[in-house]
Amino acid sequence: MSLTREQLQEAAEKFGTPLFVYDADRIAGCYRALFDFIRYPGLKIHYAMKANYNVHILQLLQQLGASIDAVSPGDVLLAQRAGFPIDRILFTANNMTETEMAAVHQSGVLMNIGELSRLEKFGRAFPGSRVCIRFNPDVRDGDSAKTMTGGDLTKFGILLQEADHVRDLAARYNLKVVGLHEHTGSGLQHTESVFQSMKNLMAVATPERFPDLEFLDFGGGFKVPYHPDEARVDYVTMGAEITRLFTAFCRSYGRELGMYFEPGKYMVAESGYLLMTVNTIKDNNGRLIAGCNSGFPQLIRPVLYNSYHHILNLGNPDGTPHRYDVCGNICETGDLFAEQRELPEIREGDLLAIANAGAYCYSMGSCYNLRPMPAEAMYRDGQLQLVRRRLSNEELVAQIIGESLCPR
Ligand code: LLP
């Protein structure tokens, strides 16, 4: 466990539930560890801020020297406000509009383009610019079909076989292709997929075709265990192989290039918890249902991807185990964090913690059923602080009315 039971209880007592709590020291540790695993001098880590865009997390990583993987103009703006200089942001949107393209390009942020038609429009609008090209690595892996991004069944990236077409388009508009990019998927199950995707991208990255390369970006996807029985990836061995492959590539390319990765989950998943309080225990003919004061709009991964998230009963850790449906407060039957999960006896009022809630939980949240998102708190150097407050119901409703065109 990243934070102790006492720390989580302290946070719940201080700020109430539902509440996200993060461990800043662990996030910093994950960032630093990558440089131990991958010992390549030109390594740059572009944090995938879609995983968790809390400004305090962004600022922490900014201070550590990280860069950013941004996927929308909103991401770019927030990253800049958090202190990231434009040359540490790479913009990887898909299906962007002309307005988005122009706004981001004018801000000076490097654009990563994954469609031939967009590359053509970019070239026509901004001839002579620097650009990064996103290729589809043609490797299928990920922790859910919904998070696999490689292969021609997905919408992402330009197919590798189009590499010459990319070269020709770039030449037509005098574009300088300074980077090539791929992202295979999230929660990659096999380290071999990382290596294969790297090899596939490196195979098209010849100096004849792309002579101006400054970096190759191999995306994110580094897996972390969600289930206690799940093995942790041997990142030391994986990192050594990554370094070996890339060093050999640079030798054949003719000079040392930058090597980028864009981890999101790896950086923040395990540092976060969602704390919630059990309001109701129901016994439906022997099926025990624990009803909590959060719901799937606040942590949607189990519902959307069928993901396992470990749950701790902090209120009664030594209770006799029973099986529970752990559900939320949303008016939908599918509003479950876990089905028939064995947990120490849950009583009304108990505090539950959902683990691995640091990545793609708050950031995928919504106010469905009109409940404001939980507050977010953070431990940094042992100090607990509130890093985003929860809106009151009045503020949420005022915001809705304020945004409505015909307020009455
Ligand atoms: N780079 C690109 C271009 C991406 O699309 C993504 C994730 C990443 C990097 C970071 O991947 P990571 O290291 O976090 O696996 N909501 C899903 C994950 C969606 C990932 C989308 N793209 C989940 O909760 O599992």
Coordinates of C-alpha atoms and ligand atoms in Angstrom, one line a residue, residues 46-51 69-71 92-94 112 134 143-144 146-149 156 181-188 217-223 226 261-268 300-301 304-305 307 309 359-361 363-364, ligand 1:
H46 CA 6.1 13.0 -21.3
Y47 CA 3.6 12.5 -18.6
A48 CA 0.2 11.6 -20.1
M49 CA -1.8 14.2 -18.3
K50 CA -5.1 12.6 -19.4
A51 CA -4.5 10.1 -16.6
D69 CA 1.7 14.4 -23.5
A70 CA -1.3 16.7 -24.2
V71 CA -4.3 15.5 -26.2
T92 CA -1.2 14.3 -29.8
A93 CA -4.8 14.9 -30.7
N94 CA -6.9 12.8 -33.0
N112 CA 2.0 15.0 -33.4
R134 CA 2.2 9.3 -35.2
D143 CA -5.5 -4.4 -20.5
S144 CA -8.9 -4.1 -22.3
K146 CA -11.1 -0.5 -25.4
T147 CA -7.5 0.6 -24.6
M148 CA -5.6 -1.2 -27.3
T149 CA -4.5 1.4 -29.9
F156 CA -5.0 5.7 -34.2
H181 CA 5.6 8.4 -32.4
E182 CA 3.6 5.3 -31.6
H183 CA 1.4 4.2 -28.7
T184 CA 0.5 0.6 -28.5
G185 CA -2.1 0.6 -25.7
S186 CA -2.7 1.1 -22.0
G187 CA -1.7 -1.6 -19.5
L188 CA 0.5 -3.6 -21.9
D217 CA 8.4 8.6 -29.0
F218 CA 7.2 5.2 -27.9
G219 CA 4.1 6.3 -26.1
G220 CA 2.8 5.0 -22.8
G221 CA 1.2 1.8 -21.6
F222 CA 3.6 0.7 -18.8
K223 CA 1.5 -1.7 -16.7
Y226 CA -4.3 -3.8 -10.1
F261 CA 7.9 7.7 -23.4
E262 CA 4.5 8.9 -22.3
P263 CA 3.4 7.0 -19.2
G264 CA 0.2 7.9 -17.4
K265 CA -1.0 4.9 -15.5
Y266 CA 2.5 3.9 -14.4
M267 CA 3.1 7.4 -13.0
V268 CA 0.0 7.9 -10.9
I300 CA -15.8 4.5 -14.0
R301 CA -13.1 1.9 -14.8
L304 CA -16.4 0.7 -18.5
Y305 CA -13.6 -1.8 -18.8
S307 CA -11.4 -3.5 -14.4
H309 CA -9.8 -2.4 -8.4
A359 CA -5.1 7.2 -13.0
Y360 CA -8.1 7.6 -15.2
C361 CA -10.5 8.0 -12.2
S363 CA -10.0 12.6 -14.9
M364 CA -12.8 10.5 -16.4
Ligands
LLP1 N1 0.3 8.2 -25.1 C1 -0.9 8.2 -25.8 C2 -0.8 8.7 -27.2 C3 -2.1 7.7 -25.3 O1 -3.2 7.7 -26.0 C4 -2.1 7.3 -23.9 C5 -3.3 6.8 -23.3 C6 -0.9 7.3 -23.2 C7 0.3 7.8 -23.8 C8 -0.8 6.9 -21.8 O2 -1.1 5.6 -21.6 P1 -0.9 4.9 -20.1 O3 0.6 4.9 -19.8 O4 -1.6 5.7 -19.2 O5 -1.4 3.5 -20.3 N2 -8.9 5.2 -19.7 C9 -8.1 4.0 -19.9 C10 -6.8 4.3 -20.4 C11 -6.9 5.1 -21.7 C12 -5.5 5.5 -22.2 C13 -5.7 6.4 -23.3 N3 -4.4 6.8 -23.9 C14 -8.0 3.3 -18.5 O6 -8.6 3.7 -17.6 O7 -7.5 2.2 -18.5

